[in-house]
Coordinates of C-alpha atoms and ligand atoms in Angstrom, one line a residue:
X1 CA 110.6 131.5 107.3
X2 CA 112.7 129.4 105.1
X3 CA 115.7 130.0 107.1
X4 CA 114.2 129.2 110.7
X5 CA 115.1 125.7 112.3
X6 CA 112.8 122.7 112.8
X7 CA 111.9 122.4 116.2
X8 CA 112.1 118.5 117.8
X9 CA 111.1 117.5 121.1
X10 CA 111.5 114.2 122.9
X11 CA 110.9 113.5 127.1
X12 CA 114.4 112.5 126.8
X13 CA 117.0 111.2 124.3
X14 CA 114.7 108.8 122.4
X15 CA 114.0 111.4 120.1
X16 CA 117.3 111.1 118.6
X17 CA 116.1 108.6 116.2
X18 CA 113.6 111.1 115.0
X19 CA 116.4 114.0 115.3
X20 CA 118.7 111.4 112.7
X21 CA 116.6 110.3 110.4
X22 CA 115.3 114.2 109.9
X23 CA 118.7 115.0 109.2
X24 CA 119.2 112.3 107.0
X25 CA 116.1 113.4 104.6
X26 CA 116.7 117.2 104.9
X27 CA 120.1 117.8 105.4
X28 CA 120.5 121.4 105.1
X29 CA 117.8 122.2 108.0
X30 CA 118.7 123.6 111.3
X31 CA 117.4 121.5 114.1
X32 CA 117.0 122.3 117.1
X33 CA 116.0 119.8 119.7
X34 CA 114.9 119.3 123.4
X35 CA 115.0 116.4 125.5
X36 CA 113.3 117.0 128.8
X37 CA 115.6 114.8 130.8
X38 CA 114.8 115.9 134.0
X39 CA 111.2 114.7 134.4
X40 CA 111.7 111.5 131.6
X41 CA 110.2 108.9 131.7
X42 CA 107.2 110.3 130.1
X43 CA 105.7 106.9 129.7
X44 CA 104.7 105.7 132.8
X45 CA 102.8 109.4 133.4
X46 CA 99.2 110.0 133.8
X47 CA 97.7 111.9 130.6
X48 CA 97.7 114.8 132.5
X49 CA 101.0 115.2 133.7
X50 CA 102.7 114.2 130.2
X51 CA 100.4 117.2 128.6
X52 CA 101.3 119.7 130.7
X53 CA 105.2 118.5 130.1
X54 CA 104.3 118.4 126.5
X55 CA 102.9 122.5 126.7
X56 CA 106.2 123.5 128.6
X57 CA 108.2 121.8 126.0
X58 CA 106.6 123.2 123.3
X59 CA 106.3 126.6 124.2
X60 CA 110.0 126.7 124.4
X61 CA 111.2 125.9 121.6
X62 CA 108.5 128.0 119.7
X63 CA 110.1 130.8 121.7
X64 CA 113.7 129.7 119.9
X65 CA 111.1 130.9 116.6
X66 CA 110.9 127.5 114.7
X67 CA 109.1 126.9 111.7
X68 CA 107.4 123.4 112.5
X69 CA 107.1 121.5 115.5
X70 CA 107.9 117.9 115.6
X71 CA 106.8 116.1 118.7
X72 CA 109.3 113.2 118.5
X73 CA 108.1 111.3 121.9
X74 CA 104.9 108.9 121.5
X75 CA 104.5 109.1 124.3
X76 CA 103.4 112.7 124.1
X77 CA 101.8 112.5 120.8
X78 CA 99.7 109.9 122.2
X79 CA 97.8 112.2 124.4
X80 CA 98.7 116.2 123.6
X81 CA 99.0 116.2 120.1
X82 CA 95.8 118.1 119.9
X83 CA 96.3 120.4 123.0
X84 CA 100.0 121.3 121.2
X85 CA 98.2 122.3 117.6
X86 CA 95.6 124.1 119.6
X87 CA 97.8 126.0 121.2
X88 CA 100.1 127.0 118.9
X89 CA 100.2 129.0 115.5
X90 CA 102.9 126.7 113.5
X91 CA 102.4 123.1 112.1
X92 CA 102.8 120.3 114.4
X93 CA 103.5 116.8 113.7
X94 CA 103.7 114.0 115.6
X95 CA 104.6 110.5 115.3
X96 CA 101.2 108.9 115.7
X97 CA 99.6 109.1 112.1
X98 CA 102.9 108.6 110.0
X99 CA 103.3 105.3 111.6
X100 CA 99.7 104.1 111.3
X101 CA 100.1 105.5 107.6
X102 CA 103.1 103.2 106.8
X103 CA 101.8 100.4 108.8
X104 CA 98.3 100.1 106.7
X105 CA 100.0 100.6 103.4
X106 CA 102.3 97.5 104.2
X107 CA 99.9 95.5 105.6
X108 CA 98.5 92.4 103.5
X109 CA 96.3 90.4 106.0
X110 CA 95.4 93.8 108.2
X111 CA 96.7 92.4 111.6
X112 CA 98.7 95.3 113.2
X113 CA 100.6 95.0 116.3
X114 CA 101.4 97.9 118.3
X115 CA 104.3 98.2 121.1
X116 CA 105.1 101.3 123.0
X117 CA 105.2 102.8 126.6
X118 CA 102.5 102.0 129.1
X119 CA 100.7 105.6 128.5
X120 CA 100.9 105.2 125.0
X121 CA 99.4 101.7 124.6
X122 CA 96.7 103.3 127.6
X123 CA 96.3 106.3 125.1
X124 CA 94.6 103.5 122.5
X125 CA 96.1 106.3 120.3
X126 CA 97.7 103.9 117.3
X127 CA 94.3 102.0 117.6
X128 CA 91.8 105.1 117.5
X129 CA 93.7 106.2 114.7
X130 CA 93.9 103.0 112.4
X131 CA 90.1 101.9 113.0
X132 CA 89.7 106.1 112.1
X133 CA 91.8 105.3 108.9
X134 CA 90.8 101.8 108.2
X135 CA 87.8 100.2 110.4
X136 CA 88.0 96.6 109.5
X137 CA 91.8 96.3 110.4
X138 CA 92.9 94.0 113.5
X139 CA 94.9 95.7 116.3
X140 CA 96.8 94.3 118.7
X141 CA 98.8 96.5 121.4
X142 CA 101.2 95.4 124.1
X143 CA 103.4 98.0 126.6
X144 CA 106.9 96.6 126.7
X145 CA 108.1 99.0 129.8
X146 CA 111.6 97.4 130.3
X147 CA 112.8 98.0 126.3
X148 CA 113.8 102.0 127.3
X149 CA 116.2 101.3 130.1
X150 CA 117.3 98.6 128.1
X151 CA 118.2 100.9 125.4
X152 CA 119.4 103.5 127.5
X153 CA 121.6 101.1 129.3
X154 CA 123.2 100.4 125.2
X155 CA 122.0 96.7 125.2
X156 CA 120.7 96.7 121.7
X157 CA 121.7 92.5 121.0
X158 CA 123.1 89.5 123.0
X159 CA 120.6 87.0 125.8
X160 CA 119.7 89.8 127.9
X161 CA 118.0 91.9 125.1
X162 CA 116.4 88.6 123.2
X163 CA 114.9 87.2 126.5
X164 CA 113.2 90.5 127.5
X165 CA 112.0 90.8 123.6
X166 CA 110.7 87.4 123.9
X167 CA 108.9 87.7 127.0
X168 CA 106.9 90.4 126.0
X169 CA 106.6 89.9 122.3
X170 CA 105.6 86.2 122.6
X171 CA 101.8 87.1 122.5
X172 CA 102.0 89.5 119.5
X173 CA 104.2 86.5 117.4
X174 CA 101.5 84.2 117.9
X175 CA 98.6 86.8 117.1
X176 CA 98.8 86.2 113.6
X177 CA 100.3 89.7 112.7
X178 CA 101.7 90.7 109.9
X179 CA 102.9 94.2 110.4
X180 CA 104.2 95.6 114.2
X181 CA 104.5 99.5 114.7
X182 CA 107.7 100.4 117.2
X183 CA 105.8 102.6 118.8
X184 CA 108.2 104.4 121.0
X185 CA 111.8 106.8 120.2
X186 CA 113.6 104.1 121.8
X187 CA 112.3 101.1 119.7
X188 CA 114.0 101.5 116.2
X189 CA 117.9 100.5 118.5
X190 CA 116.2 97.0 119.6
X191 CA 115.1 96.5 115.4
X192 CA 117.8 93.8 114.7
X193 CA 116.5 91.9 117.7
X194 CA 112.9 92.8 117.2
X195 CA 113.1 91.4 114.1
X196 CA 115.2 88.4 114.7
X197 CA 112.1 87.0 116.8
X198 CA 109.6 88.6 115.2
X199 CA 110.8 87.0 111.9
X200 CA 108.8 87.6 108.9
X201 CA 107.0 90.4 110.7
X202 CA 107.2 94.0 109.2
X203 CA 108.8 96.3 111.3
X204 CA 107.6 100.2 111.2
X205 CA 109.5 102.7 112.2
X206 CA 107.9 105.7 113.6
X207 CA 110.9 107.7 113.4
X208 CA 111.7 107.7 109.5
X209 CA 107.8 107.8 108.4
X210 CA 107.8 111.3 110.7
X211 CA 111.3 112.5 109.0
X212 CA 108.9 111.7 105.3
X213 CA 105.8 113.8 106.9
X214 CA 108.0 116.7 107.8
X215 CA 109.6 116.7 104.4
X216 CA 106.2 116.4 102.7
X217 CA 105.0 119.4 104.7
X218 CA 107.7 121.9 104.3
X219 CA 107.7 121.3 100.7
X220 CA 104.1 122.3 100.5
X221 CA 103.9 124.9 102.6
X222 CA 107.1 126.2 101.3
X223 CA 109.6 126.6 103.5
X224 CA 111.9 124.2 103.1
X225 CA 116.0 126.0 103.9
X226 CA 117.3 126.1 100.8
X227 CA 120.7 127.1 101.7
X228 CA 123.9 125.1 100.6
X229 CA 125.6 124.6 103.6
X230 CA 124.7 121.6 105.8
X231 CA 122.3 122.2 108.9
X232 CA 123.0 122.6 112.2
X233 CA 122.1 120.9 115.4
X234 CA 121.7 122.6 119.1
X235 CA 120.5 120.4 122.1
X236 CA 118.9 121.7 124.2
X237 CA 118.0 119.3 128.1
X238 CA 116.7 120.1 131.0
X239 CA 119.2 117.9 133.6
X240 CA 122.9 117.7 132.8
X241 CA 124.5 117.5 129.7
X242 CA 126.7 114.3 131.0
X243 CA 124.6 111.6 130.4
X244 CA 122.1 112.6 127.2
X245 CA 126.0 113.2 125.4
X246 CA 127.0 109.9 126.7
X247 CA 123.4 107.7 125.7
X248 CA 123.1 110.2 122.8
X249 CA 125.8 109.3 121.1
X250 CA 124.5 105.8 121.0
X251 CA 121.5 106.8 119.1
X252 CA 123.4 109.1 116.6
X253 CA 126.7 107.1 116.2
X254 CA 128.0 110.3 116.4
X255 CA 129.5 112.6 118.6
X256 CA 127.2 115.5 119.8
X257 CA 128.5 119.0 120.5
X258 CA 126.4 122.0 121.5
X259 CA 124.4 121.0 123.8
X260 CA 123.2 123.5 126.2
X261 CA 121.1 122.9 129.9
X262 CA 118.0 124.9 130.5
X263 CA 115.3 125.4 133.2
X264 CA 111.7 125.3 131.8
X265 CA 110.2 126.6 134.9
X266 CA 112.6 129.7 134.6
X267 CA 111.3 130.6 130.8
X268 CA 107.9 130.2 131.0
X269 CA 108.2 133.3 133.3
X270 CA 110.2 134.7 130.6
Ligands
DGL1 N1 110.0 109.0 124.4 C1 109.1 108.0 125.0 C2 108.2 107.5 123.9 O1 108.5 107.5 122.7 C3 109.9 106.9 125.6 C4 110.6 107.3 126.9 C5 109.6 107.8 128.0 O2 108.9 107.0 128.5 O3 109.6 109.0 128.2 O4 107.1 107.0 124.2

């Protein structure tokens, strides 16, 4: 069990920021991660739609035998979380929880604002789960739709970025929060201008509270790799190659080999 790879799914290449910061924290683990490029965006997707994405998804990289499933997208956390763990017989996290965690323990005046994709801020996820955690705290949500293409387009700083930050964030500045959870994969790349507006405003990243939770979990069940060499990583998408290399490589700094196309239609019948 030790030995098998940590399973990471996204709708797209968001999940990278997960993928990275995993990497970072437990750097001798195989990865192995799918971005469902194909049918991305995941976020403006009825509840329905984005579960049954979430199943295929899910199914096929359980089939590649890893040891945890990480469900990298909020999107998809946001609404089939439960349907995932029901389904299948391995631990699955997603990014929901570890941000409200982080959020509540930095919180001093328990106003917590929330940004993600349309379906997630529809899911009332992030809210459901901090009045579960912590009734008396203040929530405040707001979708920013336009911060993924912005992102996926590589324009992380300059006028274009800050306008589009300020228009949607101007709300949540002057709601009195203290705290502000990036509720989405692509969110962490637009922190330096997040935070330039949202000065004095904790920022929470989903993406390195997960990469915590997964460590935490493998340690106590276990089965964390302890081999000597350093991990691999195999990508796995559903449309070409091409363009998650190219907009990939902005989220990892990096260059990314291995990456491999496949049909999820064509294994589920496998
Ligand atoms: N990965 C999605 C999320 O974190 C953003 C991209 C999409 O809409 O599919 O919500």
């Amino acid at each position: 069990m030790k030995q098998k790879p940590i399973g990471i799914f996204d709708s797209g290449v968001g999940g990278l920021t997960v993928l990275k910061e995993i990497s970072k924290i437990l750097p001798n683990e195989d990865l192995i991660y799918l971005g469902d490029t194909a049918r991305v965006p995941y976020g403006i997707r009825s509840a329905e739609t984005v579960i049954k994405y979430s199943i295929e998804c899910a199914n096929f990289l359980f089939k590649k035998g890893v040891k945890v499933l990480v469900v990298a997208c909020n999107t998809s956390s946001s609404v089939s979380l439960q349907a995932l763990k029901e389904r299948l017989p391995i631990s699955v996290i997603g990014v929901i929880e570890p941000g409200v965690k982080a959020a509540l323990k930095v919180t001093k005046n328990g106003k917590i604002g929330i940004i993600g994709t349309e379906a997630t801020i529809m899911s009332e996820a992030y809210p459901k789960k901090i009045k579960e955690m912590k009734p008396d705290i203040q929530v405040v949500s707001k979708a920013c739709p336009l911060f993924v293409p912005l992102v996926e387009e590589g324009i992380l700083e300059g006028i274009i970025a800050e306008l589009i930050v300020e228009r949607y964030l101007k709300e949540l500045k002057k709601s009195g929060i203290d705290t502000l959870i990036l509720g989405c994969t692509h969110y962490p790349l637009l922190k330096k201008t997040i935070q330039k507006y949202m000065d004095g405003i904790q920022l929470v990243d989903s993406a390195e509270e997960v990469s915590r939770e997964v460590k935490e979990l493998l340690y106590n069940q276990g089965i964390i790799n302890d081999k000597k060499d350093s991990g691999t990583k195999t990508f796995y998408v559903t449309d070409s190659p091409d363009r998650f290399r190219k907009i990939g490589e902005i989220f990892l700094n990096c260059k990314i080999e291995n990456i491999f196309k496949v049909s999820l239609e064509e294994e589920k019948t496998k």
